């Protein structure tokens, strides 16, 4: 059977051991959702856990902090234990708290210790801007000029980074390195283990932004000896818009003082002594600041259960099959339409999405939406398509490519302006 046929996609779906999870999600009728790397879909379990936590507020009022099925006071720790296998850490090395950017602020405030000529922070020019804004402002708080002290590793091709270029930037004047695990545009997976080893050989602290890998790509943060990491839980982890994020601090750094302190970073036994002197928790909980966002964390209870059940390795395996199939179809079906597949081809270097570059990308995305495929436009000319292991099918991939073909063949994209919307 030819792999460009619908029957072939259906056969792959029949063989898919994770196929049954699709029904656990709310997928709008006739919509092909390819944007789970920006905002994962709502699952029925996540919905149920929100209602459970809401009900504990209804039932217990203030006593919900200590009573009910999931006492709020310990809720971040409950979720951290469930999340730990996704990053390859011990449960007390991670904490569900804050947001990506706020957690980055916390971790830079905690681990950036400029000394003598070691004042620089290495990042990369392809990273998500919010990370770079946070690093710049942290440098400014130390009285440093960001232009001079934020060292951005350049990309040779505009899409990917070379590990050797990053290692070359690890000079004696560098105090800290912050890099993504998976690049948000091209979906390139960086070699975290190699980069961490190189940084440590040069006495540099290194941390990673896991926004685009958590829930999609396995991590071994402990084994790789990463110093810290942070992430959001609304992309592949399906925690809902603005879901509480997470952070990891390697246990070798336990006992340090959080750069940004607040009472929820306290040793829990002592927190309600309400002393004027803070006694930080002995683990990653110390990096919490204020009262946990219980209702924005609640969906994670249901969602992470699914990850526990399926396991991240099975998710990665299916994810790679989906993106592999998508690349094959793009080449076979869209060959004449000048799309460039700008994500890395090899499995070890490919994250959970496909990145297509086309000069008409903005309006191709608008046409896709009108034809019920939800893509993600990334300025200036990128189309991200994320077939997600837990809820997308091989048939979704097949249909997406067919619809793209129709849009190109009939030049349907020309009906729209080649300009991004406010949120894109
Ligand atoms: C999604 C994403 C963010 C978003 O930050 P928030 O604080 O959650 O808004 C930051 N950095 C990267 C790399 C991302 O992919």
GROMACS .gro file of C-alpha atoms and ligand atoms in nm:
model
  439
    1UNK     CA    1   0.000   0.000   0.000
    2UNK     CA    2   0.137   0.342  -0.093
    3UNK     CA    3   0.213   0.561   0.206
    4UNK     CA    4   0.039   0.858   0.044
    5UNK     CA    5  -0.296   0.680   0.068
    6UNK     CA    6  -0.549   0.745   0.340
    7UNK     CA    7  -0.572   0.371   0.405
    8UNK     CA    8  -0.206   0.371   0.499
    9UNK     CA    9  -0.268   0.640   0.765
   10UNK     CA   10  -0.563   0.442   0.894
   11UNK     CA   11  -0.350   0.132   0.917
   12UNK     CA   12  -0.095   0.321   1.126
   13UNK     CA   13  -0.377   0.435   1.353
   14UNK     CA   14  -0.498   0.077   1.392
   15UNK     CA   15  -0.152  -0.026   1.507
   16UNK     CA   16  -0.119   0.268   1.746
   17UNK     CA   17  -0.113   0.159   2.112
   18UNK     CA   18  -0.191   0.515   2.229
   19UNK     CA   19  -0.486   0.563   1.996
   20UNK     CA   20  -0.739   0.520   2.276
   21UNK     CA   21  -0.617   0.833   2.452
   22UNK     CA   22  -0.760   1.051   2.177
   23UNK     CA   23  -1.108   1.000   2.325
   24UNK     CA   24  -0.988   1.137   2.658
   25UNK     CA   25  -0.953   1.483   2.504
   26UNK     CA   26  -1.198   1.747   2.394
   27UNK     CA   27  -1.132   1.782   2.024
   28UNK     CA   28  -1.366   2.016   1.840
   29UNK     CA   29  -1.567   1.842   1.572
   30UNK     CA   30  -1.397   1.839   1.234
   31UNK     CA   31  -1.102   2.038   1.361
   32UNK     CA   32  -0.749   1.909   1.314
   33UNK     CA   33  -0.553   2.052   1.603
   34UNK     CA   34  -0.182   2.086   1.522
   35UNK     CA   35  -0.100   2.343   1.789
   36UNK     CA   36  -0.046   2.134   2.100
   37UNK     CA   37   0.303   2.277   2.134
   38UNK     CA   38   0.151   2.621   2.201
   39UNK     CA   39  -0.152   2.519   2.401
   40UNK     CA   40  -0.231   2.155   2.467
   41UNK     CA   41  -0.596   2.049   2.458
   42UNK     CA   42  -0.820   1.992   2.757
   43UNK     CA   43  -0.856   1.632   2.868
   44UNK     CA   44  -1.156   1.498   3.054
   45UNK     CA   45  -0.928   1.404   3.344
   46UNK     CA   46  -0.789   1.757   3.367
   47UNK     CA   47  -1.142   1.895   3.363
   48UNK     CA   48  -1.241   1.659   3.641
   49UNK     CA   49  -0.945   1.756   3.857
   50UNK     CA   50  -1.032   2.126   3.820
   51UNK     CA   51  -1.382   2.047   3.943
   52UNK     CA   52  -1.241   1.844   4.230
   53UNK     CA   53  -1.022   2.131   4.349
   54UNK     CA   54  -1.301   2.380   4.298
   55UNK     CA   55  -1.525   2.161   4.506
   56UNK     CA   56  -1.272   2.155   4.789
   57UNK     CA   57  -1.299   2.535   4.800
   58UNK     CA   58  -1.679   2.504   4.803
   59UNK     CA   59  -1.673   2.239   5.077
   60UNK     CA   60  -1.397   2.354   5.305
   61UNK     CA   61  -1.331   2.726   5.257
   62UNK     CA   62  -1.005   2.810   5.431
   63UNK     CA   63  -0.969   2.455   5.562
   64UNK     CA   64  -0.908   2.336   5.207
   65UNK     CA   65  -0.543   2.414   5.277
   66UNK     CA   66  -0.523   2.108   5.498
   67UNK     CA   67  -0.839   1.907   5.429
   68UNK     CA   68  -1.002   1.731   5.139
   69UNK     CA   69  -0.861   1.483   4.896
   70UNK     CA   70  -0.581   1.713   4.783
   71UNK     CA   71  -0.490   1.960   5.060
   72UNK     CA   72  -0.375   2.279   4.888
   73UNK     CA   73  -0.082   2.336   5.123
   74UNK     CA   74   0.088   2.026   4.982
   75UNK     CA   75  -0.058   2.043   4.632
   76UNK     CA   76   0.258   2.175   4.456
   77UNK     CA   77   0.454   1.886   4.609
   78UNK     CA   78   0.184   1.635   4.507
   79UNK     CA   79   0.215   1.751   4.147
   80UNK     CA   80   0.594   1.764   4.160
   81UNK     CA   81   0.610   1.397   4.246
   82UNK     CA   82   0.394   1.317   3.942
   83UNK     CA   83   0.600   1.541   3.717
   84UNK     CA   84   0.944   1.418   3.825
   85UNK     CA   85   0.961   1.125   3.577
   86UNK     CA   86   0.905   1.365   3.288
   87UNK     CA   87   1.233   1.540   3.363
   88UNK     CA   88   1.435   1.257   3.517
   89UNK     CA   89   1.462   1.403   3.866
   90UNK     CA   90   1.383   1.315   4.225
   91UNK     CA   91   1.052   1.448   4.347
   92UNK     CA   92   1.212   1.697   4.584
   93UNK     CA   93   1.429   1.843   4.307
   94UNK     CA   94   1.132   1.990   4.130
   95UNK     CA   95   0.845   2.215   4.225
   96UNK     CA   96   0.532   2.312   4.035
   97UNK     CA   97   0.523   2.688   4.070
   98UNK     CA   98   0.523   3.019   3.888
   99UNK     CA   99   0.551   3.061   3.514
  100UNK     CA  100   0.837   3.000   3.274
  101UNK     CA  101   0.956   3.359   3.277
  102UNK     CA  102   0.904   3.410   3.652
  103UNK     CA  103   1.089   3.085   3.724
  104UNK     CA  104   1.376   3.192   3.500
  105UNK     CA  105   1.396   3.516   3.698
  106UNK     CA  106   1.405   3.317   4.019
  107UNK     CA  107   1.676   3.083   3.894
  108UNK     CA  108   1.898   3.354   3.748
  109UNK     CA  109   1.855   3.552   4.070
  110UNK     CA  110   1.965   3.239   4.257
  111UNK     CA  111   2.245   3.103   4.036
  112UNK     CA  112   2.399   3.403   3.865
  113UNK     CA  113   2.693   3.494   4.085
  114UNK     CA  114   2.923   3.726   3.889
  115UNK     CA  115   3.274   3.738   4.028
  116UNK     CA  116   3.576   3.927   3.895
  117UNK     CA  117   3.588   3.886   3.519
  118UNK     CA  118   3.319   3.617   3.524
  119UNK     CA  119   3.016   3.835   3.459
  120UNK     CA  120   2.863   3.709   3.137
  121UNK     CA  121   2.551   3.506   3.073
  122UNK     CA  122   2.546   3.292   2.759
  123UNK     CA  123   2.217   3.248   2.575
  124UNK     CA  124   2.137   3.209   2.206
  125UNK     CA  125   1.991   3.436   1.944
  126UNK     CA  126   1.717   3.186   1.857
  127UNK     CA  127   1.573   3.162   2.207
  128UNK     CA  128   1.223   3.277   2.287
  129UNK     CA  129   1.240   3.652   2.350
  130UNK     CA  130   1.088   3.638   2.699
  131UNK     CA  131   1.391   3.442   2.821
  132UNK     CA  132   1.625   3.702   2.677
  133UNK     CA  133   1.423   3.988   2.829
  134UNK     CA  134   1.444   3.820   3.170
  135UNK     CA  135   1.820   3.765   3.143
  136UNK     CA  136   1.877   4.126   3.032
  137UNK     CA  137   1.681   4.264   3.323
  138UNK     CA  138   1.866   4.038   3.569
  139UNK     CA  139   2.196   4.171   3.435
  140UNK     CA  140   2.063   4.525   3.475
  141UNK     CA  141   1.973   4.452   3.839
  142UNK     CA  142   2.338   4.366   3.893
  143UNK     CA  143   2.436   4.696   3.735
  144UNK     CA  144   2.561   4.531   3.415
  145UNK     CA  145   2.497   4.639   3.061
  146UNK     CA  146   2.308   4.361   2.883
  147UNK     CA  147   2.462   4.450   2.548
  148UNK     CA  148   2.801   4.370   2.691
  149UNK     CA  149   2.723   4.087   2.927
  150UNK     CA  150   2.461   3.879   2.748
  151UNK     CA  151   2.652   3.669   2.502
  152UNK     CA  152   2.420   3.536   2.233
  153UNK     CA  153   2.539   3.231   2.043
  154UNK     CA  154   2.468   3.283   1.675
  155UNK     CA  155   2.295   3.041   1.443
  156UNK     CA  156   2.470   2.953   1.118
  157UNK     CA  157   2.152   2.887   0.922
  158UNK     CA  158   1.892   3.094   1.109
  159UNK     CA  159   1.713   2.780   1.237
  160UNK     CA  160   1.949   2.565   1.438
  161UNK     CA  161   2.247   2.590   1.672
  162UNK     CA  162   2.571   2.395   1.663
  163UNK     CA  163   2.678   2.254   2.000
  164UNK     CA  164   3.039   2.332   1.908
  165UNK     CA  165   2.953   2.702   1.865
  166UNK     CA  166   2.788   2.703   2.208
  167UNK     CA  167   3.091   2.537   2.365
  168UNK     CA  168   3.318   2.794   2.200
  169UNK     CA  169   3.118   3.065   2.378
  170UNK     CA  170   3.199   2.906   2.718
  171UNK     CA  171   3.494   3.131   2.791
  172UNK     CA  172   3.649   3.235   3.122
  173UNK     CA  173   3.430   3.543   3.149
  174UNK     CA  174   3.107   3.339   3.158
  175UNK     CA  175   2.925   3.287   3.488
  176UNK     CA  176   2.602   3.128   3.368
  177UNK     CA  177   2.446   2.961   3.063
  178UNK     CA  178   2.073   2.946   2.984
  179UNK     CA  179   1.961   2.750   2.678
  180UNK     CA  180   1.646   2.586   2.547
  181UNK     CA  181   1.622   2.207   2.537
  182UNK     CA  182   1.418   2.227   2.217
  183UNK     CA  183   1.423   2.541   2.003
  184UNK     CA  184   1.077   2.691   1.973
  185UNK     CA  185   1.094   2.754   1.601
  186UNK     CA  186   1.293   2.473   1.440
  187UNK     CA  187   1.222   2.217   1.711
  188UNK     CA  188   1.592   2.125   1.730
  189UNK     CA  189   1.683   1.918   2.037
  190UNK     CA  190   2.009   2.034   2.191
  191UNK     CA  191   2.250   1.781   2.340
  192UNK     CA  192   2.194   1.873   2.703
  193UNK     CA  193   2.433   1.611   2.837
  194UNK     CA  194   2.723   1.723   2.619
  195UNK     CA  195   2.663   2.094   2.687
  196UNK     CA  196   2.635   2.040   3.062
  197UNK     CA  197   2.958   1.844   3.071
  198UNK     CA  198   3.139   2.114   2.872
  199UNK     CA  199   3.003   2.390   3.099
  200UNK     CA  200   3.106   2.208   3.415
  201UNK     CA  201   3.457   2.143   3.282
  202UNK     CA  202   3.481   2.522   3.265
  203UNK     CA  203   3.319   2.582   3.607
  204UNK     CA  204   3.011   2.739   3.456
  205UNK     CA  205   2.659   2.687   3.591
  206UNK     CA  206   2.411   2.576   3.323
  207UNK     CA  207   2.032   2.569   3.310
  208UNK     CA  208   1.774   2.476   3.048
  209UNK     CA  209   1.432   2.597   2.938
  210UNK     CA  210   1.222   2.284   2.884
  211UNK     CA  211   0.906   2.454   2.750
  212UNK     CA  212   0.911   2.270   2.420
  213UNK     CA  213   1.038   1.936   2.540
  214UNK     CA  214   0.849   1.860   2.860
  215UNK     CA  215   0.573   1.610   2.793
  216UNK     CA  216   0.714   1.536   2.449
  217UNK     CA  217   1.080   1.442   2.484
  218UNK     CA  218   1.227   1.247   2.779
  219UNK     CA  219   1.490   1.412   3.001
  220UNK     CA  220   1.751   1.278   3.240
  221UNK     CA  221   1.834   1.598   3.426
  222UNK     CA  222   1.989   1.414   3.720
  223UNK     CA  223   2.196   1.182   3.508
  224UNK     CA  224   2.315   1.472   3.293
  225UNK     CA  225   2.390   1.672   3.611
  226UNK     CA  226   2.211   1.985   3.487
  227UNK     CA  227   2.218   2.265   3.748
  228UNK     CA  228   1.865   2.394   3.699
  229UNK     CA  229   1.572   2.390   3.458
  230UNK     CA  230   1.232   2.553   3.420
  231UNK     CA  231   0.924   2.510   3.201
  232UNK     CA  232   0.559   2.582   3.137
  233UNK     CA  233   0.289   2.319   3.166
  234UNK     CA  234   0.041   2.450   2.910
  235UNK     CA  235   0.214   2.320   2.597
  236UNK     CA  236   0.273   1.942   2.572
  237UNK     CA  237   0.166   1.887   2.935
  238UNK     CA  238  -0.190   2.004   2.859
  239UNK     CA  239  -0.232   2.202   3.183
  240UNK     CA  240  -0.447   2.477   3.029
  241UNK     CA  241  -0.392   2.846   2.953
  242UNK     CA  242  -0.158   3.000   3.207
  243UNK     CA  243  -0.116   2.669   3.393
  244UNK     CA  244   0.137   2.682   3.674
  245UNK     CA  245   0.491   2.615   3.549
  246UNK     CA  246   0.771   2.417   3.705
  247UNK     CA  247   1.137   2.430   3.799
  248UNK     CA  248   1.416   2.190   3.879
  249UNK     CA  249   1.714   2.249   4.104
  250UNK     CA  250   1.982   1.980   4.120
  251UNK     CA  251   2.007   1.843   4.474
  252UNK     CA  252   2.375   1.936   4.487
  253UNK     CA  253   2.254   2.296   4.515
  254UNK     CA  254   2.016   2.228   4.804
  255UNK     CA  255   2.063   2.445   5.108
  256UNK     CA  256   2.125   2.758   4.904
  257UNK     CA  257   1.914   3.068   4.949
  258UNK     CA  258   1.658   3.148   4.679
  259UNK     CA  259   1.744   3.471   4.499
  260UNK     CA  260   1.383   3.581   4.522
  261UNK     CA  261   1.249   3.482   4.861
  262UNK     CA  262   0.891   3.456   4.977
  263UNK     CA  263   0.705   3.278   5.252
  264UNK     CA  264   0.604   2.979   5.041
  265UNK     CA  265   0.972   2.898   4.999
  266UNK     CA  266   0.988   2.833   5.372
  267UNK     CA  267   1.041   2.505   5.545
  268UNK     CA  268   0.678   2.397   5.571
  269UNK     CA  269   0.701   2.307   5.940
  270UNK     CA  270   0.822   2.659   6.020
  271UNK     CA  271   0.626   2.863   5.765
  272UNK     CA  272   0.340   2.937   6.003
  273UNK     CA  273   0.572   3.045   6.284
  274UNK     CA  274   0.554   3.369   6.083
  275UNK     CA  275   0.901   3.460   6.196
  276UNK     CA  276   1.065   3.772   6.053
  277UNK     CA  277   1.357   3.549   5.957
  278UNK     CA  278   1.295   3.306   5.671
  279UNK     CA  279   1.404   2.945   5.703
  280UNK     CA  280   1.404   2.811   5.345
  281UNK     CA  281   1.288   2.460   5.263
  282UNK     CA  282   1.575   2.216   5.222
  283UNK     CA  283   1.478   2.123   4.864
  284UNK     CA  284   1.346   2.278   4.544
  285UNK     CA  285   1.035   2.397   4.730
  286UNK     CA  286   1.256   2.680   4.856
  287UNK     CA  287   1.225   2.845   4.514
  288UNK     CA  288   0.852   2.907   4.549
  289UNK     CA  289   0.761   3.265   4.623
  290UNK     CA  290   0.399   3.322   4.720
  291UNK     CA  291   0.075   3.130   4.763
  292UNK     CA  292   0.044   2.856   4.500
  293UNK     CA  293  -0.208   2.911   4.219
  294UNK     CA  294  -0.424   2.615   4.311
  295UNK     CA  295  -0.683   2.660   4.038
  296UNK     CA  296  -0.418   2.702   3.766
  297UNK     CA  297  -0.240   2.393   3.895
  298UNK     CA  298  -0.552   2.179   3.927
  299UNK     CA  299  -0.567   2.058   3.563
  300UNK     CA  300  -0.220   1.911   3.604
  301UNK     CA  301  -0.349   1.653   3.849
  302UNK     CA  302  -0.560   1.487   3.581
  303UNK     CA  303  -0.321   1.552   3.297
  304UNK     CA  304  -0.011   1.419   3.469
  305UNK     CA  305  -0.201   1.099   3.559
  306UNK     CA  306  -0.215   1.026   3.189
  307UNK     CA  307   0.158   1.079   3.151
  308UNK     CA  308   0.216   0.847   3.448
  309UNK     CA  309   0.001   0.583   3.283
  310UNK     CA  310   0.148   0.604   2.933
  311UNK     CA  311   0.509   0.689   3.017
  312UNK     CA  312   0.716   0.946   2.836
  313UNK     CA  313   0.908   0.690   2.630
  314UNK     CA  314   0.592   0.563   2.460
  315UNK     CA  315   0.487   0.923   2.397
  316UNK     CA  316   0.822   1.005   2.239
  317UNK     CA  317   0.809   0.694   2.023
  318UNK     CA  318   0.470   0.783   1.878
  319UNK     CA  319   0.562   1.150   1.846
  320UNK     CA  320   0.864   1.061   1.633
  321UNK     CA  321   0.651   0.833   1.415
  322UNK     CA  322   0.398   1.112   1.362
  323UNK     CA  323   0.656   1.375   1.268
  324UNK     CA  324   0.843   1.126   1.052
  325UNK     CA  325   0.524   1.041   0.864
  326UNK     CA  326   0.444   1.411   0.827
  327UNK     CA  327   0.785   1.486   0.675
  328UNK     CA  328   0.749   1.195   0.434
  329UNK     CA  329   0.409   1.317   0.316
  330UNK     CA  330   0.525   1.676   0.286
  331UNK     CA  331   0.802   1.566   0.056
  332UNK     CA  332   0.585   1.332  -0.150
  333UNK     CA  333   0.275   1.549  -0.174
  334UNK     CA  334   0.395   1.909  -0.149
  335UNK     CA  335   0.718   1.875  -0.341
  336UNK     CA  336   0.642   2.144  -0.597
  337UNK     CA  337   0.532   2.420  -0.359
  338UNK     CA  338   0.862   2.551  -0.223
  339UNK     CA  339   0.819   2.448   0.138
  340UNK     CA  340   1.144   2.406   0.327
  341UNK     CA  341   1.144   2.159   0.614
  342UNK     CA  342   1.358   2.358   0.856
  343UNK     CA  343   1.348   2.123   1.156
  344UNK     CA  344   1.629   1.870   1.194
  345UNK     CA  345   1.560   1.537   1.022
  346UNK     CA  346   1.732   1.294   1.258
  347UNK     CA  347   1.519   1.157   1.541
  348UNK     CA  348   1.763   1.246   1.818
  349UNK     CA  349   1.766   1.610   1.709
  350UNK     CA  350   1.396   1.647   1.632
  351UNK     CA  351   1.147   1.769   1.893
  352UNK     CA  352   0.769   1.734   1.884
  353UNK     CA  353   0.686   1.959   1.591
  354UNK     CA  354   0.756   2.017   1.225
  355UNK     CA  355   0.876   2.358   1.113
  356UNK     CA  356   0.791   2.456   0.757
  357UNK     CA  357   0.931   2.770   0.605
  358UNK     CA  358   0.750   2.942   0.318
  359UNK     CA  359   0.743   3.306   0.209
  360UNK     CA  360   0.362   3.302   0.220
  361UNK     CA  361   0.356   3.138   0.563
  362UNK     CA  362   0.133   3.396   0.735
  363UNK     CA  363  -0.149   3.363   0.487
  364UNK     CA  364  -0.107   2.992   0.438
  365UNK     CA  365  -0.173   2.964   0.813
  366UNK     CA  366  -0.486   3.178   0.778
  367UNK     CA  367  -0.609   2.952   0.497
  368UNK     CA  368  -0.532   2.642   0.706
  369UNK     CA  369  -0.747   2.778   0.988
  370UNK     CA  370  -1.035   2.849   0.754
  371UNK     CA  371  -1.005   2.488   0.638
  372UNK     CA  372  -1.014   2.366   0.998
  373UNK     CA  373  -0.649   2.288   1.054
  374UNK     CA  374  -0.501   2.477   1.351
  375UNK     CA  375  -0.135   2.552   1.285
  376UNK     CA  376   0.095   2.798   1.454
  377UNK     CA  377   0.251   3.084   1.263
  378UNK     CA  378   0.591   3.206   1.378
  379UNK     CA  379   0.712   3.532   1.235
  380UNK     CA  380   0.847   3.601   0.979
  381UNK     CA  381   0.785   3.292   0.762
  382UNK     CA  382   0.743   2.978   0.973
  383UNK     CA  383   0.458   2.730   1.011
  384UNK     CA  384   0.473   2.500   1.313
  385UNK     CA  385   0.272   2.180   1.297
  386UNK     CA  386   0.267   1.966   1.608
  387UNK     CA  387   0.103   1.624   1.583
  388UNK     CA  388   0.072   1.533   1.950
  389UNK     CA  389   0.110   1.171   2.058
  390UNK     CA  390  -0.177   1.165   2.309
  391UNK     CA  391  -0.449   1.304   2.084
  392UNK     CA  392  -0.344   1.335   1.721
  393UNK     CA  393  -0.379   1.050   1.475
  394UNK     CA  394  -0.189   0.954   1.164
  395UNK     CA  395  -0.508   1.035   0.978
  396UNK     CA  396  -0.485   1.393   1.117
  397UNK     CA  397  -0.138   1.415   0.969
  398UNK     CA  398  -0.255   1.281   0.634
  399UNK     CA  399  -0.550   1.524   0.621
  400UNK     CA  400  -0.333   1.820   0.719
  401UNK     CA  401  -0.099   1.758   0.430
  402UNK     CA  402  -0.391   1.707   0.188
  403UNK     CA  403  -0.548   2.036   0.297
  404UNK     CA  404  -0.214   2.210   0.258
  405UNK     CA  405  -0.193   2.070  -0.091
  406UNK     CA  406  -0.539   2.200  -0.179
  407UNK     CA  407  -0.452   2.545  -0.041
  408UNK     CA  408  -0.137   2.559  -0.255
  409UNK     CA  409  -0.283   2.403  -0.567
  410UNK     CA  410  -0.587   2.629  -0.575
  411UNK     CA  411  -0.388   2.927  -0.437
  412UNK     CA  412  -0.651   2.970  -0.166
  413UNK     CA  413  -0.400   3.151   0.055
  414UNK     CA  414  -0.410   3.449  -0.182
  415UNK     CA  415  -0.747   3.547  -0.035
  416UNK     CA  416  -0.572   3.660   0.281
  417UNK     CA  417  -0.315   3.920   0.376
  418UNK     CA  418   0.036   3.788   0.433
  419UNK     CA  419   0.051   3.949   0.777
  420UNK     CA  420   0.041   3.803   1.125
  421UNK     CA  421  -0.253   3.850   1.366
  422UNK     CA  422  -0.203   4.011   1.709
  423UNK     CA  423  -0.163   3.669   1.873
  424UNK     CA  424   0.039   3.444   1.644
  425LIG     C1  425   0.628   2.916   2.591
  425LIG     C2  426   0.760   2.969   2.624
  425LIG     C3  427   0.775   3.071   2.718
  425LIG     C4  428   0.655   3.136   2.782
  425LIG     O1  429   0.682   3.195   2.903
  425LIG     P1  430   0.565   3.221   3.007
  425LIG     O2  431   0.631   3.285   3.120
  425LIG     O3  432   0.503   3.089   3.038
  425LIG     O4  433   0.466   3.311   2.939
  425LIG     C5  434   0.904   3.111   2.751
  425LIG     N1  435   1.012   3.055   2.692
  425LIG     C6  436   1.000   2.959   2.600
  425LIG     C7  437   1.122   2.900   2.537
  425LIG     C8  438   0.874   2.914   2.562
  425LIG     O5  439   0.863   2.819   2.470
   0.00000   0.00000   0.00000
